[in-house]
mmCIF file of C-alpha atoms in Angstrom:
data_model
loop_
_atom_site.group_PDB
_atom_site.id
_atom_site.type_symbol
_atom_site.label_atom_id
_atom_site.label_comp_id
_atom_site.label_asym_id
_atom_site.label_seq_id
_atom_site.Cartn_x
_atom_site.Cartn_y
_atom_site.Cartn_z
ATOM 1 C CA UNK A 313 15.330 -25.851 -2.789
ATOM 2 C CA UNK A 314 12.486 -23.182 -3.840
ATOM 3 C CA UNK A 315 11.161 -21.889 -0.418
ATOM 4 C CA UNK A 316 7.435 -21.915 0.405
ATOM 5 C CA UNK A 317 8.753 -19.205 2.452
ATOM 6 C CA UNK A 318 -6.058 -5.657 -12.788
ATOM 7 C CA UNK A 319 -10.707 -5.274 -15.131
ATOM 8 C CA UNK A 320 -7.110 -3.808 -13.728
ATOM 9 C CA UNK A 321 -5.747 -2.180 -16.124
ATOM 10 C CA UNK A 322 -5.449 -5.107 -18.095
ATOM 11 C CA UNK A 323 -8.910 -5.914 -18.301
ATOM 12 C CA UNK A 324 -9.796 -3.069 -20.832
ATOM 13 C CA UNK A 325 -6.068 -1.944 -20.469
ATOM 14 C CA UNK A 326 10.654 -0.775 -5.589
ATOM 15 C CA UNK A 327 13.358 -2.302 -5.026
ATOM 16 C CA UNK A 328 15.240 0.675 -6.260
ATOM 17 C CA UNK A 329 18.191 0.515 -9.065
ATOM 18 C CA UNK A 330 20.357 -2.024 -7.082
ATOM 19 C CA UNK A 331 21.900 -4.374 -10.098
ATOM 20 C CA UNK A 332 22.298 -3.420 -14.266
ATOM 21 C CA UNK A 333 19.919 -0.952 -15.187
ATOM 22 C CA UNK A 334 19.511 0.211 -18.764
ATOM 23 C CA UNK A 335 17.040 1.835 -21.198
ATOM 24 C CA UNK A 336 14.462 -0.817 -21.098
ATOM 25 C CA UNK A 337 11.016 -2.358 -19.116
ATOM 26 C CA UNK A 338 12.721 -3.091 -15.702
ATOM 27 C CA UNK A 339 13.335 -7.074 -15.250
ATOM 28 C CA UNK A 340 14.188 -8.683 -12.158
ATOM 29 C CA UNK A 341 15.715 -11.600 -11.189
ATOM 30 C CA UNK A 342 14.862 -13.783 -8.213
ATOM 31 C CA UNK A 343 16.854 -16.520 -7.445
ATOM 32 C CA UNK A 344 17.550 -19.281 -4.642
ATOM 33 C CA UNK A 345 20.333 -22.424 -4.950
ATOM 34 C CA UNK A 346 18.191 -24.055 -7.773
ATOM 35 C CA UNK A 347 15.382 -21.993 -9.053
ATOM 36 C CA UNK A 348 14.866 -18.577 -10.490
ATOM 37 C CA UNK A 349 11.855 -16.598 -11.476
ATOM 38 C CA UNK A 350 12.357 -13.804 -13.810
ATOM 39 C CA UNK A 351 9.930 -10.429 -12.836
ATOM 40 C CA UNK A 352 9.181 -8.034 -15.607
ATOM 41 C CA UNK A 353 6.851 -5.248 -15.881
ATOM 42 C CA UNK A 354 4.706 -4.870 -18.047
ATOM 43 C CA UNK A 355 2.422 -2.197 -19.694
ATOM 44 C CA UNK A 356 -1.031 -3.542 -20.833
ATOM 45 C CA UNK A 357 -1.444 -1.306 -23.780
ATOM 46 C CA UNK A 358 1.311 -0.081 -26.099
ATOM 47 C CA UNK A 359 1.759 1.176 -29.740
ATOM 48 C CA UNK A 360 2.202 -1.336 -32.354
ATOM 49 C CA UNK A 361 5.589 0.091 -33.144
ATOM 50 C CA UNK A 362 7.051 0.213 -29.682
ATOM 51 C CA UNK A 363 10.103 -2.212 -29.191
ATOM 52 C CA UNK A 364 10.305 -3.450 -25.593
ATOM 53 C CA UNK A 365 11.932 -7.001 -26.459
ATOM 54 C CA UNK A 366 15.533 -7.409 -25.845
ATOM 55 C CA UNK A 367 17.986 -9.923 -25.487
ATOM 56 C CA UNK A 368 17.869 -10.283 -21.826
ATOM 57 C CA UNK A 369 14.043 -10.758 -21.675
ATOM 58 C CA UNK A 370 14.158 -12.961 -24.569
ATOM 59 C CA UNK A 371 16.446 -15.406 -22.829
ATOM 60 C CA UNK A 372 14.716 -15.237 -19.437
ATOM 61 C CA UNK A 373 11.547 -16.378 -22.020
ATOM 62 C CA UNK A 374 13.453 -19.070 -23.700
ATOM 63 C CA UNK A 375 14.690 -20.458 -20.575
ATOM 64 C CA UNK A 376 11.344 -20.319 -18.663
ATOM 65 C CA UNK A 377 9.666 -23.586 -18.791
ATOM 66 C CA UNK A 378 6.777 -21.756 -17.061
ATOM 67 C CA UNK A 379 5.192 -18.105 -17.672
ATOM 68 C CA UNK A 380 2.640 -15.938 -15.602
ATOM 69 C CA UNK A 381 0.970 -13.563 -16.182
ATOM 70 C CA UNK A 382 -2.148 -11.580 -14.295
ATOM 71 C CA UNK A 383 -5.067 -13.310 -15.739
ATOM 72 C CA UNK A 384 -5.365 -15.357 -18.712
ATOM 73 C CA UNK A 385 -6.282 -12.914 -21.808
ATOM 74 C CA UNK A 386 -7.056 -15.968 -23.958
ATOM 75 C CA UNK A 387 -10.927 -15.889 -22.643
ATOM 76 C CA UNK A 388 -11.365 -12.116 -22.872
ATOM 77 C CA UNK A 389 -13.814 -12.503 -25.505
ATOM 78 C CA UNK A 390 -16.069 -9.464 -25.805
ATOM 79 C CA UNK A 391 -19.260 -11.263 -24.888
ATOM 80 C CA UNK A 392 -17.474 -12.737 -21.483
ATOM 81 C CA UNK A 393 -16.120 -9.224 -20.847
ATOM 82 C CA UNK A 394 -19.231 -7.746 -21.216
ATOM 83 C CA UNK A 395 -21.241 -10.379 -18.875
ATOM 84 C CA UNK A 396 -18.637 -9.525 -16.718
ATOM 85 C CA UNK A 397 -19.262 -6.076 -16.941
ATOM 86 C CA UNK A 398 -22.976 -5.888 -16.510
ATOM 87 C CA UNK A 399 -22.151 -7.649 -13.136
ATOM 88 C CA UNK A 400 -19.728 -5.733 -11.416
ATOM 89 C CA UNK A 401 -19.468 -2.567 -13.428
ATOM 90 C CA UNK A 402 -23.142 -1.223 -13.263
ATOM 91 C CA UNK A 403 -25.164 -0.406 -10.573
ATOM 92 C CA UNK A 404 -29.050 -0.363 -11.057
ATOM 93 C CA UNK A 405 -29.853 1.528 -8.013
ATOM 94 C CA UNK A 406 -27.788 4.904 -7.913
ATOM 95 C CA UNK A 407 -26.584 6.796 -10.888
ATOM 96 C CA UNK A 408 -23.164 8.052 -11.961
ATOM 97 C CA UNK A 409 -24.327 11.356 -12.191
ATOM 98 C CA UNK A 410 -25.137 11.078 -8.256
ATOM 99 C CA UNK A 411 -22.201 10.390 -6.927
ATOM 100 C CA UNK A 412 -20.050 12.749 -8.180
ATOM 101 C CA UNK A 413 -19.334 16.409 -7.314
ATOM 102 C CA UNK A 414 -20.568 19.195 -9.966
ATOM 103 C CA UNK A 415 -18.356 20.361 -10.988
ATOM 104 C CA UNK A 416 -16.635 16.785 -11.386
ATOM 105 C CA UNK A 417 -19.709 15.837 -13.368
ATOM 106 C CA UNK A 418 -19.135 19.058 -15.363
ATOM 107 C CA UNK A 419 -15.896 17.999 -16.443
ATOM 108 C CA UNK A 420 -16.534 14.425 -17.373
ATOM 109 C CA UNK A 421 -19.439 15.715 -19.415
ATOM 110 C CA UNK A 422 -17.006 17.079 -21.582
ATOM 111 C CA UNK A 423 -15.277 13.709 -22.265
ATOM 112 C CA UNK A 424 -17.818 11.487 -22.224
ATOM 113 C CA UNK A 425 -21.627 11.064 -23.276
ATOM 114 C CA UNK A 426 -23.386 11.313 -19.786
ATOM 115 C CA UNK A 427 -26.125 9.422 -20.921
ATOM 116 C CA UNK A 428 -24.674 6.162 -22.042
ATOM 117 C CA UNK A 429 -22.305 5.674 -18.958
ATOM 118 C CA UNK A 430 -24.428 7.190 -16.375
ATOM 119 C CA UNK A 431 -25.306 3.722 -15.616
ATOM 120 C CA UNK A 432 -21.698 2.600 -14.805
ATOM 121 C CA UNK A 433 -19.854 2.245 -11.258
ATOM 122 C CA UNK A 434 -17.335 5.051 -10.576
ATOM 123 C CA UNK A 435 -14.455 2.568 -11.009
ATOM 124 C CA UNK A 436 -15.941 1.426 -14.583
ATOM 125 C CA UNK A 437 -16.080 4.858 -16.226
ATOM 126 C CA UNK A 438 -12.719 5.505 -14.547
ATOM 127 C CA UNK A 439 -11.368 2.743 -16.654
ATOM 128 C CA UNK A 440 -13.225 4.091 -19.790
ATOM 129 C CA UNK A 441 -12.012 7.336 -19.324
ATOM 130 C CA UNK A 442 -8.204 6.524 -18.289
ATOM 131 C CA UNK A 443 -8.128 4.368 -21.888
ATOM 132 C CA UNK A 444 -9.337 7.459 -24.158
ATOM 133 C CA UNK A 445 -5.652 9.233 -24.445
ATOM 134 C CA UNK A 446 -3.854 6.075 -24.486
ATOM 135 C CA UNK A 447 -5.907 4.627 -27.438
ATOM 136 C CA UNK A 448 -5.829 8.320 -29.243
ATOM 137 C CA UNK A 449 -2.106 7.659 -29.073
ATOM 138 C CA UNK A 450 -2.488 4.425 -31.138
ATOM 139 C CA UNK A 451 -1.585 2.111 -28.400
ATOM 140 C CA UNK A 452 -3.691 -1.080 -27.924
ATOM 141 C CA UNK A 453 -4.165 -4.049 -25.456
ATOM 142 C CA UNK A 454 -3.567 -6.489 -29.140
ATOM 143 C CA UNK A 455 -0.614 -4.925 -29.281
ATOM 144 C CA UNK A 456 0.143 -5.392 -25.230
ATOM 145 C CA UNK A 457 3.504 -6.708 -23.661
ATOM 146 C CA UNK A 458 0.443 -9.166 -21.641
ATOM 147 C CA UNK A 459 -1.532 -9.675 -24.910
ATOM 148 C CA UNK A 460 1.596 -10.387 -27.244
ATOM 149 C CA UNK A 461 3.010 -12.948 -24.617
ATOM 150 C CA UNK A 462 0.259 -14.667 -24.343
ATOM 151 C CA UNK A 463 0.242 -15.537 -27.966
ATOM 152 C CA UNK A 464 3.927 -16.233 -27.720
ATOM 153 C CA UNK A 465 3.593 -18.574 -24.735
ATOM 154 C CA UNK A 466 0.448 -20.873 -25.818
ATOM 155 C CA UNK A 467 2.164 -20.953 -29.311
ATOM 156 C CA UNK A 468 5.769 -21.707 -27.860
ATOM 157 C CA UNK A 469 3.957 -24.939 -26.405
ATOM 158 C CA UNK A 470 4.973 -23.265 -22.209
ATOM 159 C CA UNK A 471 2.853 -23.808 -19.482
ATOM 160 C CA UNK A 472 0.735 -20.849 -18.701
ATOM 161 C CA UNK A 473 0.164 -19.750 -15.187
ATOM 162 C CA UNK A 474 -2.324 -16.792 -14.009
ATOM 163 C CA UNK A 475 -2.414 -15.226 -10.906
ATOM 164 C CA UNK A 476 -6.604 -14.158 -11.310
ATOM 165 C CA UNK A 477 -9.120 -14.541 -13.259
ATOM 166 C CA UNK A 478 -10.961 -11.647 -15.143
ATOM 167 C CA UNK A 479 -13.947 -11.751 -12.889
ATOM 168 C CA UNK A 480 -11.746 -11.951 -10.059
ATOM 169 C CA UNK A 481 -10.055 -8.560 -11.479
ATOM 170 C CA UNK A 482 -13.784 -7.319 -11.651
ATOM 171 C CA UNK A 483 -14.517 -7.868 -8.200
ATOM 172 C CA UNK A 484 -11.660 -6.404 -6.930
ATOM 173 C CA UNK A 485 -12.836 -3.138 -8.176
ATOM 174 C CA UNK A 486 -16.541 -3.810 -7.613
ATOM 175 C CA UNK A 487 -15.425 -4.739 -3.687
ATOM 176 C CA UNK A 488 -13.611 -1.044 -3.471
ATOM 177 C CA UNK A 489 -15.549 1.413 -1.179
ATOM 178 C CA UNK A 490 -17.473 3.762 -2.690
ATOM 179 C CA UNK A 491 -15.180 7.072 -1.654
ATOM 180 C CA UNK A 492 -12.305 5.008 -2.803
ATOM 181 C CA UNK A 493 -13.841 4.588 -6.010
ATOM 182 C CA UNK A 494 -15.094 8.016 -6.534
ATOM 183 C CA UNK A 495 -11.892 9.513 -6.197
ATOM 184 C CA UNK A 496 -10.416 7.172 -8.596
ATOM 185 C CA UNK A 497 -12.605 8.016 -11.150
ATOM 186 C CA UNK A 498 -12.626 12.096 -10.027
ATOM 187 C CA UNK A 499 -8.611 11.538 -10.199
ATOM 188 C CA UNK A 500 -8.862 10.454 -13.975
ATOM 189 C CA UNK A 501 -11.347 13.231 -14.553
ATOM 190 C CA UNK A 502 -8.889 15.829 -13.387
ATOM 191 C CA UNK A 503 -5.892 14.649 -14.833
ATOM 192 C CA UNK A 504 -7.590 14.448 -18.767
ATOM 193 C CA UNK A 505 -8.917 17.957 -17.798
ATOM 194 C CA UNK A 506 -4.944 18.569 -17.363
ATOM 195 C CA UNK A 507 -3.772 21.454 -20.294
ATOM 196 C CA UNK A 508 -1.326 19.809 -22.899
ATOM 197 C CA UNK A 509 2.486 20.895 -21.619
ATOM 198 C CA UNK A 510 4.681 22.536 -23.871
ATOM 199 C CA UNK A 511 7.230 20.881 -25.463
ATOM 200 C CA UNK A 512 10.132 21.769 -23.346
ATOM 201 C CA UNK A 513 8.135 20.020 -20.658
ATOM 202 C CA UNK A 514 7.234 16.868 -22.580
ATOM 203 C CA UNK A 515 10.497 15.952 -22.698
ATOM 204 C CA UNK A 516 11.170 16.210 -19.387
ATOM 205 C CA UNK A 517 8.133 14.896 -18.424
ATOM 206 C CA UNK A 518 8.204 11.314 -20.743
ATOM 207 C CA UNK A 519 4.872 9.713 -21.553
ATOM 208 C CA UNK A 520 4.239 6.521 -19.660
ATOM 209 C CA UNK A 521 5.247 4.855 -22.424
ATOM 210 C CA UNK A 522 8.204 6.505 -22.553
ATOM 211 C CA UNK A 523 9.033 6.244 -19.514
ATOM 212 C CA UNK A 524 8.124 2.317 -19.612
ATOM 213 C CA UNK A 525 10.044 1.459 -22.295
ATOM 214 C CA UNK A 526 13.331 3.691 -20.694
ATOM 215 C CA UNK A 527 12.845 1.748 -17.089
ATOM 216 C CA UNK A 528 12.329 4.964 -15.615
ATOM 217 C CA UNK A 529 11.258 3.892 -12.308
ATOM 218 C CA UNK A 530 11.140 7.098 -10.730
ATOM 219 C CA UNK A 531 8.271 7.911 -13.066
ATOM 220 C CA UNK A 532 6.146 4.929 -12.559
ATOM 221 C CA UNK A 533 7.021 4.511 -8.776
ATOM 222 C CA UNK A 534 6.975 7.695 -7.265
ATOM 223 C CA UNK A 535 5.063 9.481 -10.100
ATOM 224 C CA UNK A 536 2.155 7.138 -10.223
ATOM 225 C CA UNK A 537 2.110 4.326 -7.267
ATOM 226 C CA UNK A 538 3.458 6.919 -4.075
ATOM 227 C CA UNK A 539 0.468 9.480 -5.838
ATOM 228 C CA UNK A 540 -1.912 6.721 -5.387
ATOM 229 C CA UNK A 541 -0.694 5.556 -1.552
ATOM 230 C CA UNK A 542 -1.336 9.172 -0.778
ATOM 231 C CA UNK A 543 -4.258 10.367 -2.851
ATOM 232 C CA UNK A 544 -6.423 7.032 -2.543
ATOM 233 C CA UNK A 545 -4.798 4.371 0.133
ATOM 234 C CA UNK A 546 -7.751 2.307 -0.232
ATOM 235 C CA UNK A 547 -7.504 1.984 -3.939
ATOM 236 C CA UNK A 548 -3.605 1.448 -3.678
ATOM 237 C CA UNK A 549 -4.786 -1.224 -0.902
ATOM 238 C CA UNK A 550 -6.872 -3.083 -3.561
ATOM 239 C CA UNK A 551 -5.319 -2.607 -6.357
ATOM 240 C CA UNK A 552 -1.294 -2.937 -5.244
ATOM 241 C CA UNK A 553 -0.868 -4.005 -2.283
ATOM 242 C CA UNK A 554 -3.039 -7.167 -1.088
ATOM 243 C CA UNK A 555 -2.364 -8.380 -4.726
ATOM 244 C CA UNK A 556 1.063 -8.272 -4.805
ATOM 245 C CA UNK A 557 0.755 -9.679 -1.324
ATOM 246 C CA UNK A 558 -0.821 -13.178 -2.658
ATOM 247 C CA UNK A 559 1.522 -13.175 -5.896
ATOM 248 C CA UNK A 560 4.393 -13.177 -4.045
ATOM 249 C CA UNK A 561 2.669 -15.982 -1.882
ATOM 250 C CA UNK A 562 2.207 -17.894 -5.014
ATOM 251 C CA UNK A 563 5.461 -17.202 -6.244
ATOM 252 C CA UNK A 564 7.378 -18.290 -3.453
ATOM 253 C CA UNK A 565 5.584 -21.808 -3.245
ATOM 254 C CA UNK A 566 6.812 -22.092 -6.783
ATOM 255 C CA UNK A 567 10.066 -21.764 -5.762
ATOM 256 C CA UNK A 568 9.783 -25.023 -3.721
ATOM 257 C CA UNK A 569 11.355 -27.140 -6.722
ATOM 258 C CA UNK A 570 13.796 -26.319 -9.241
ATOM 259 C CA UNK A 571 13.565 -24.206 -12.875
ATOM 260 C CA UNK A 572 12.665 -21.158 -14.370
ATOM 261 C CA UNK A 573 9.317 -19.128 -14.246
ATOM 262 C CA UNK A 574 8.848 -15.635 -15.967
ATOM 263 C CA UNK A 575 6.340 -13.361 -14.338
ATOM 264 C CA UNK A 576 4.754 -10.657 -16.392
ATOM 265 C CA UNK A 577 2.211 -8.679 -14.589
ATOM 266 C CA UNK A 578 1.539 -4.539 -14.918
ATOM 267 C CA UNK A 579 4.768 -2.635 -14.293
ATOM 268 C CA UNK A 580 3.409 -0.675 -11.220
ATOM 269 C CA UNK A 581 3.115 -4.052 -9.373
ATOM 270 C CA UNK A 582 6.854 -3.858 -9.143
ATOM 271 C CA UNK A 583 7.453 -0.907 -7.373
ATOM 272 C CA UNK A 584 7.903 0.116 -4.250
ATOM 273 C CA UNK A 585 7.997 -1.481 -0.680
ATOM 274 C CA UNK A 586 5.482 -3.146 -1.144
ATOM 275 C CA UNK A 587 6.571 -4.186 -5.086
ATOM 276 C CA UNK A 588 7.320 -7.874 -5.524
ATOM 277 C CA UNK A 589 10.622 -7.721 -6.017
ATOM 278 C CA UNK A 590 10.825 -6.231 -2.688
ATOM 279 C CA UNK A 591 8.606 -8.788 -1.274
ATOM 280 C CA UNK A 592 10.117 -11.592 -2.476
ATOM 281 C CA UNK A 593 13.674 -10.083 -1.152
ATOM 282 C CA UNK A 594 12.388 -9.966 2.170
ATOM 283 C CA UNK A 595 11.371 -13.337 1.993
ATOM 284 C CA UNK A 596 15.076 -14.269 1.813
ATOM 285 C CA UNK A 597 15.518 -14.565 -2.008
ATOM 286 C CA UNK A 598 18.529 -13.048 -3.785
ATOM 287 C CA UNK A 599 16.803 -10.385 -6.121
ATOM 288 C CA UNK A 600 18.896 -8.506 -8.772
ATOM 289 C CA UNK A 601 17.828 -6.068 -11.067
ATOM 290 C CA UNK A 602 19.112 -7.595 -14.665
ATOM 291 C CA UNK A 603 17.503 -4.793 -16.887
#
């Protein structure tokens, strides 16, 4: 019986190793006497050329009579986004350029046009700003694991499932306080104003791409999610933790009948203590890593 027991990154843009690991997106496997729900990270944004499908997420998709995802991309036309922006990612009273430190303000002047985003909410131009590299690398959200299986899924006739809308995604980041959302965007600011390593270092330090696509979750948890708990707990509060909180809510009320779900939500939401596969383990499900 199944127990009742991201504009995140994905608006623009754990458990440990227990189980088979590989060189691919970590996948998960959550399972009771007669229901399973499948767990994969995802990365919003990717190069066109990247190959991230293999045969064990393929059969997890072609078994899943049900697939979730964060929020439903299929209404993130640009005139909704930007309504959606103008609400929660401006502020009319205060301007960017007054709530940053000099010599932060300094350095985003050098990667940005002051004047057309001085009008934006720390957490906005964050987002902005965090996108730049990724889409000078080539990598888009068309070309998304979210985007591409969202195609796949209305087009495959499945039933669709989202955990938020976009504007609830918004107001997440619109609800953060406003130190919390300073030093996300200072963080960002600091970390393009990083000098490019040499190439010895590259490749021992993978892109998070790279280190996506290779499962390296040692990169993505403690690299990225443990820097965030420490750096900015309120941001890793909003953004992580209460989230994955409710999803693993939602998922476990799903597991009150019988059949497959697959879950594809941002990769970082998988991580960690407070990851869903861990959640969902101490809720008394049997969780395997599969890939």
């Amino acid at each position: 019986m199944r127990r009742a027991a991201g504009f995140a990154a994905a608006f623009f843009l754990g458990v440990g190793a227990a189980g088979a690991a590989g060189a691919a997106p970590a996948l998960w496997k959550v399972a009771d006497a007669d229901s399973e729900i499948y767990l994969f990270g995802t990365l919003h944004a990717l190069s066109p050329a990247a190959k991230w499908r293999t045969p064990a997420y393929d059969a997890a998709y072609a078994r899943a009579e049900t697939v979730w995802f964060e929020a439903d991309m299929g209404g993130a036309d640009p005139a909704r986004i930007m309504s959606i922006l103008q609400r929660y990612g401006v502020d009319p009273e205060r301007r960017l350029s007054q709530k940053l430190a000099p010599a932060d303000l300094q350095a985003l002047s050098r990667h940005a046009d002051l004047a057309r985003i001085d009008h934006l909410r720390p957490w906005a131009a964050a987002m902005m700003l965090s996108m730049q590299p990724v889409a000078s690398r080539g990598a888009t959200l068309d070309a998304g694991a979210d985007l591409s299986m969202t195609r796949a899924t209305r087009a495959g006739g499945k039933r669709l499932r989202a955990f938020e809308t976009l504007e609830d995604q918004a107001r997440m980041f619109a609800s953060l306080p406003e130190p919390a959302e300073v030093k996300y965007l200072t963080n960002v600011i600091r970390e393009r104003g990083q000098p490019r390593l040499p190439l010895p270092s590259l490749l021992q330090k993978p892109d998070l791409e790279s280190a996506w696509l290779a499962g390296d979750l040692a990169r993505l948890g403690p690299g990225l999610v443990g820097e965030m708990k420490l750096t900015n707990p309120a941001f890793y509060e909003a953004l992580l933790k209460r989230r994955n909180v409710a999803w693993a809510q939602a998922l476990a009320e799903a597991m009150d009948g019988a059949g497959v779900d697959l879950v594809n939500v941002g990769a970082l939401h998988l991580v960690g203590d407070d990851g869903l596969p861990a959640l969902m383990a101490a809720r008394g499900f049997t969780v395997t890593r599969v890939q």
